Structure formats: structure tokens, C-alpha cells
CSV table of C-alpha atoms in Angstrom, one decimal:
chain,number,residue,atom,x,y,z
A,1,THR,CA,153.7,85.1,83.5
A,2,ILE,CA,155.9,87.7,81.5
A,3,ALA,CA,157.0,89.0,85.0
A,4,LEU,CA,158.4,85.3,85.7
A,5,VAL,CA,160.6,85.2,82.2
A,6,VAL,CA,161.5,89.0,82.7
A,7,PHE,CA,162.7,88.0,86.4
A,8,GLY,CA,164.6,85.0,84.9
A,9,PHE,CA,166.5,86.8,82.6
A,10,SER,CA,167.4,89.6,85.2
A,11,LEU,CA,168.5,87.2,87.8
A,12,ALA,CA,170.7,85.7,85.0
A,13,SER,CA,172.3,89.1,84.3
A,14,ALA,CA,172.7,89.9,87.8
A,15,LEU,CA,174.6,86.8,88.5
A,16,SER,CA,176.6,87.4,85.2
A,17,LYS,CA,177.1,91.0,85.9
A,18,PHE,CA,179.0,90.0,89.3
A,19,ARG,CA,180.5,87.1,88.1
A,20,LEU,CA,178.7,84.5,90.6
A,21,ASP,CA,178.1,82.2,87.9
A,22,LYS,CA,181.4,81.8,86.6
A,23,MET,CA,182.7,81.5,90.4
A,24,PHE,CA,180.4,78.9,91.1
A,25,ALA,CA,181.5,77.1,88.1
A,26,SER,CA,185.2,77.3,88.3
A,27,GLU,CA,185.4,76.4,91.9
A,28,LEU,CA,183.1,73.3,91.2
A,29,LEU,CA,185.3,72.1,88.3
A,30,ALA,CA,188.7,73.1,90.3
A,31,ARG,CA,187.4,70.3,92.9
A,32,ALA,CA,186.8,68.0,90.3
A,33,GLY,CA,190.5,67.4,89.9
A,34,THR,CA,192.1,66.0,86.9
A,35,ARG,CA,190.9,62.5,86.0
A,36,PRO,CA,188.9,63.1,82.8
A,37,GLU,CA,185.6,61.0,84.0
A,38,ALA,CA,185.5,62.9,87.1
A,39,PHE,CA,186.1,66.2,85.2
A,40,LEU,CA,183.5,65.2,82.4
A,41,LEU,CA,180.7,64.3,85.2
A,42,ALA,CA,181.5,67.5,87.1
A,43,THR,CA,181.3,69.7,83.7
A,44,MET,CA,177.7,68.0,83.1
A,45,LEU,CA,176.8,68.8,86.5
A,46,VAL,CA,178.0,72.3,86.4
A,47,SER,CA,176.3,72.8,82.8
A,48,ALA,CA,173.0,71.5,84.1
A,49,SER,CA,172.9,73.7,87.4
A,50,ILE,CA,174.0,76.9,85.5
A,51,SER,CA,171.1,76.2,82.9
A,52,ALA,CA,168.8,75.8,85.6
A,53,LEU,CA,169.3,79.2,86.8
A,54,VAL,CA,170.9,81.6,84.1
A,55,SER,CA,168.7,79.8,81.3
A,56,ASN,CA,169.4,77.3,78.8
A,57,VAL,CA,170.5,80.0,76.2
A,58,ALA,CA,173.1,81.5,77.9
A,59,SER,CA,174.3,78.7,79.8
A,60,PRO,CA,176.2,76.6,77.1
A,61,VAL,CA,178.5,79.7,76.3
A,62,LEU,CA,179.4,80.4,80.0
A,63,ALA,CA,180.1,76.8,80.7
A,64,ALA,CA,182.3,76.4,77.6
A,65,SER,CA,184.4,79.6,78.7
A,66,VAL,CA,185.0,78.0,82.1
A,67,VAL,CA,186.2,74.5,80.6
A,68,LEU,CA,188.3,76.1,78.0
A,69,PRO,CA,191.7,77.0,79.7
A,70,ALA,CA,191.5,73.1,80.7
A,71,LEU,CA,190.9,71.9,77.1
A,72,ARG,CA,193.2,74.1,75.1
A,73,PRO,CA,196.5,72.2,76.5
A,74,LEU,CA,194.9,69.2,74.9
A,75,PRO,CA,196.0,67.9,71.4
A,76,PRO,CA,194.3,69.5,68.6
A,77,ARG,CA,192.3,66.6,67.5
A,78,SER,CA,191.7,65.2,71.1
A,79,ARG,CA,188.5,63.0,71.4
A,80,PHE,CA,188.1,64.3,74.9
A,81,ARG,CA,187.7,68.0,73.7
A,82,ARG,CA,184.7,67.3,71.9
A,83,THR,CA,183.1,65.2,74.2
A,84,VAL,CA,183.4,67.5,76.4
A,85,LEU,CA,182.1,70.4,74.4
A,86,LEU,CA,178.8,67.9,73.4
A,87,ALA,CA,178.5,67.2,77.2
A,88,ILE,CA,178.0,70.7,77.8
A,89,ALA,CA,175.5,71.0,75.0
A,90,VAL,CA,173.3,68.1,76.2
A,91,SER,CA,173.8,69.0,80.0
A,92,CYS,CA,172.5,72.5,79.3
A,93,ASN,CA,169.6,71.2,77.2
A,94,VAL,CA,168.5,69.0,80.3
A,95,GLY,CA,169.1,71.4,82.9
A,96,GLY,CA,166.6,73.7,80.9
A,97,MET,CA,163.9,71.5,82.4
A,98,LEU,CA,165.1,71.9,86.0
A,99,THR,CA,163.4,75.3,87.1
A,100,PRO,CA,160.6,77.2,85.6
A,101,ILE,CA,162.9,80.2,84.8
A,102,ALA,CA,165.5,77.9,83.0
A,103,SER,CA,163.6,78.3,79.7
A,104,PRO,CA,160.7,80.5,78.1
A,105,GLN,CA,159.0,77.0,77.4
A,106,ASN,CA,158.6,76.3,81.1
A,107,VAL,CA,156.9,79.4,81.8
A,108,ALA,CA,154.2,78.6,78.7
A,109,ALA,CA,154.0,75.1,80.6
A,110,LEU,CA,153.2,76.9,84.0
A,111,HIS,CA,150.5,78.9,82.3
A,112,ALA,CA,148.9,76.0,80.6
A,113,LEU,CA,149.0,73.9,83.8
A,114,ALA,CA,147.4,77.2,85.6
A,115,THR,CA,144.1,76.6,83.6
A,116,VAL,CA,144.0,72.7,84.7
A,117,GLY,CA,142.1,72.6,87.9
A,118,ASP,CA,144.4,71.7,90.7
A,119,ALA,CA,147.4,72.3,88.9
A,120,ARG,CA,147.3,75.9,89.7
A,121,GLY,CA,149.3,74.5,93.1
A,122,VAL,CA,152.3,73.7,91.0
A,123,SER,CA,155.6,75.7,92.7
A,124,PHE,CA,159.0,76.2,92.0
A,125,VAL,CA,159.9,73.6,94.7
A,126,MET,CA,157.4,71.3,93.1
A,127,TRP,CA,158.6,71.7,89.8
A,128,LEU,CA,162.0,71.3,90.7
A,129,LEU,CA,161.4,68.0,92.6
A,130,CYS,CA,159.3,66.4,89.7
A,131,ALA,CA,162.0,67.6,87.2
A,132,LEU,CA,165.1,66.5,89.2
A,133,PRO,CA,164.7,62.6,88.8
A,134,VAL,CA,164.0,62.7,85.0
A,135,ALA,CA,167.0,65.1,84.8
A,136,ALA,CA,169.3,63.2,86.8
A,137,CYS,CA,168.4,60.0,85.1
A,138,LEU,CA,168.9,61.5,81.6
A,139,LEU,CA,172.5,63.1,82.6
A,140,LEU,CA,173.4,59.6,83.8
A,141,LEU,CA,172.4,58.1,80.6
A,142,ALA,CA,174.0,60.9,78.5
A,143,TYR,CA,177.6,60.4,80.7
A,144,ILE,CA,177.2,56.7,80.2
A,145,GLY,CA,176.7,57.4,76.4
A,146,LEU,CA,179.4,59.8,76.0
A,147,LEU,CA,182.1,57.3,77.6
A,148,LEU,CA,181.0,54.3,75.5
A,149,THR,CA,180.8,56.2,72.3
A,150,SER,CA,183.8,58.3,72.9
A,151,PRO,CA,186.0,56.5,75.3
A,152,VAL,CA,188.8,58.5,77.1
A,153,GLU,CA,192.0,58.9,75.5
A,154,ILE,CA,194.1,61.2,77.7
A,155,VAL,CA,195.5,60.5,81.3
A,156,ALA,CA,194.7,63.7,83.0
A,157,VAL,CA,193.3,67.3,82.2
A,158,PRO,CA,194.9,70.3,83.2
A,159,ALA,CA,193.3,71.9,86.4
A,160,VAL,CA,190.6,74.7,86.2
A,161,PRO,CA,191.6,78.0,87.3
A,162,ARG,CA,189.5,79.4,90.0
A,163,THR,CA,187.7,82.6,89.1
A,164,ARG,CA,188.8,85.0,92.0
A,165,GLU,CA,186.9,87.9,92.7
A,166,ALA,CA,186.6,90.2,96.0
A,167,TRP,CA,183.4,89.5,97.9
A,168,THR,CA,181.1,92.4,98.3
A,169,ARG,CA,177.9,93.2,99.4
A,170,SER,CA,176.3,93.0,95.8
A,171,HIS,CA,177.2,89.8,95.5
A,172,SER,CA,175.4,89.0,98.9
A,173,TYR,CA,172.5,91.3,97.9
A,174,VAL,CA,172.3,89.1,94.7
A,175,LEU,CA,172.2,85.4,96.3
A,176,GLY,CA,169.8,86.7,98.9
A,177,VAL,CA,167.0,88.1,96.2
A,178,GLY,CA,167.7,84.8,94.4
A,179,ALA,CA,167.0,83.0,97.7
A,180,LEU,CA,164.1,85.6,98.1
A,181,ALA,CA,162.4,84.7,94.7
A,182,VAL,CA,162.4,80.8,95.1
A,183,ALA,CA,160.8,81.2,98.6
A,184,LEU,CA,158.1,83.8,96.9
A,185,MET,CA,157.7,81.5,94.0
A,186,SER,CA,157.8,78.1,96.1
A,187,SER,CA,154.8,79.5,98.2
A,188,ALA,CA,153.1,81.4,95.6
A,189,HIS,CA,149.9,79.5,95.5
A,190,ALA,CA,149.5,79.9,99.7
A,191,LEU,CA,150.5,83.6,99.2
A,192,GLU,CA,147.7,84.1,96.1
A,193,PRO,CA,145.1,85.5,98.3
A,194,ILE,CA,147.5,88.3,99.7
A,195,VAL,CA,149.6,89.1,96.7
A,196,GLY,CA,147.8,87.8,93.9
A,197,ASP,CA,149.2,85.4,91.3
A,198,VAL,CA,152.8,84.2,90.7
A,199,GLY,CA,153.5,87.4,88.3
A,200,VAL,CA,153.3,89.5,91.6
A,201,SER,CA,155.6,87.2,93.1
A,202,ALA,CA,157.9,87.7,90.5
A,203,ALA,CA,157.6,91.1,90.4
A,204,ILE,CA,159.0,91.8,94.0
A,205,PRO,CA,162.7,90.3,93.5
A,206,LEU,CA,162.7,92.0,90.1
A,207,LEU,CA,161.7,95.4,92.1
A,208,LEU,CA,164.8,94.6,94.2
A,209,LEU,CA,167.3,94.1,91.6
A,210,TYR,CA,166.4,97.4,89.5
A,211,ALA,CA,165.3,99.7,92.6
A,212,PRO,CA,168.5,100.1,94.5
A,213,GLY,CA,170.6,100.0,91.1
A,214,VAL,CA,171.9,96.7,91.3
A,215,LEU,CA,170.7,96.4,87.7
A,216,SER,CA,170.8,99.3,85.6
A,217,SER,CA,168.4,100.4,82.9
A,218,GLU,CA,171.4,99.3,80.0
A,219,ASP,CA,171.0,95.9,81.8
A,220,PHE,CA,167.1,96.0,81.6
A,221,ASN,CA,167.5,97.2,77.7
A,222,GLY,CA,170.2,94.3,77.3
A,223,LEU,CA,167.3,91.8,78.2
A,224,PRO,CA,166.4,89.2,75.4
A,225,TRP,CA,163.0,91.0,74.7
A,226,HIS,CA,162.7,88.9,71.7
A,227,ILE,CA,161.9,85.8,73.8
A,228,VAL,CA,159.6,87.6,76.2
A,229,ALA,CA,158.1,88.9,73.1
A,230,LEU,CA,157.8,85.2,72.0
A,231,VAL,CA,156.3,84.0,75.3
A,232,ALA,CA,154.0,87.1,75.4
A,233,GLY,CA,152.6,86.0,71.9
A,234,GLU,CA,152.1,82.5,72.9
A,235,ARG,CA,150.1,83.5,76.0
A,236,GLY,CA,147.9,85.6,73.5
């Protein structure tokens, strides 16, 4: 539903506003070490994870901004630079299938499934469990393909600096709303007699983001409404 699309973009906006996405990505990449092969694999996993939560439209820019400090010291014509950037593009594309909120096409697919008998029971977790094995296989194939077609020519990758932020109640609140949203959408079918369809389940955490002022009217106006309109047109 449209509420699910708007919530997905709003959650991405909240994660970005409080830099939670960058903190998560930089922490994982910093732990990957300096081995090029490990760094490449970590970059792909982080990119796919961000894409599943933030949307596959904005995630490539975010992932690239995190890895650039490690790529800048490399020689200008370094093959590994191109390999990492290509890995980000592929991984974010694969990550776009992981959750219903990762891509507007997924919401359209949910709407189509809702019209097919027993498929009304497709929940957030069920979608994730079905998509995860496929995404894992695709990422593994992409990783092997990148290493075979573009062999690593460097010995080590400069360490990625961690993004340091003072942890506040707002950070915890945004994570809590995200967890609540997953719980609501995972049990949307069971809760349907009580709260209505999945759109209502998405509207509850949406209200929790805007009502207390965690996200402002400027944040709301800054959402990609052209994509929301595109999904609305598809439903029509």
C-alpha cells in the first residue's frame, strides 16, 4: 500500500538524519580489516543490508560515501577501485529484493499477491525468508565473478574510519520504531481483524516518527513523492 511506501522512505530519512546508517556501515567495514578480498565481501554485505533498509535508490550513494576514504589513497588507475564501486552497484540491486520496503516494485508485488487467495498471508518476515537465500546466492556469485574477472592487484586496503556519534535517545527511539514496524508487518495478517490491512500497520510507526517531532514537516516534504505517485499510479 501507499502507507508502506511512505513509511519505507520515512524510516530511511530517519536513519539518515541521525546517521545510523553510516554508523552501522562504517563499523562493519572497519571490522573487515585491510585484506582486499575481505573488504570487498564486507562492502557487498553492507551495501545489500543498507539497501534492504534504506531503499535501493539511496543506498549506493551512502555505501560509496563510506568506502571512499579507503579508496582515495589507492592509485588513480587501480582496478580494485572499479571493482568495489561495481560491487556496490550490484549488491544494492540485490539488496533491493530483500524486504518489502527496499523497493517500490516490492510493494507493487505485495499488492498483486494480496489479490491471489492464500497469498494474503505474505508477511515482512516471510518475504525476507524467501528472498534471503536467493540474495545470498546472487551475492556469492557476484563476489566470485568480480574476483575472477577483476583480480585483486593490491596487498592491503586503507582502514575505513569509524563514524563517531554521541548516542542519544533519538537514536534508540528510531531503532525501536523500526523494530516495532518489523513486528507489526510480520504479524499484519494475524492483526488484520483488529487493525485492518498492512497499510494501517505501516501507518502506526509512521505516526510515531512524525508525531513526536523525530521527523519534521521538511523531512516529510523531502520524501521522493514522484516514486510514491508512480506506485499509486500502478495501483490505479
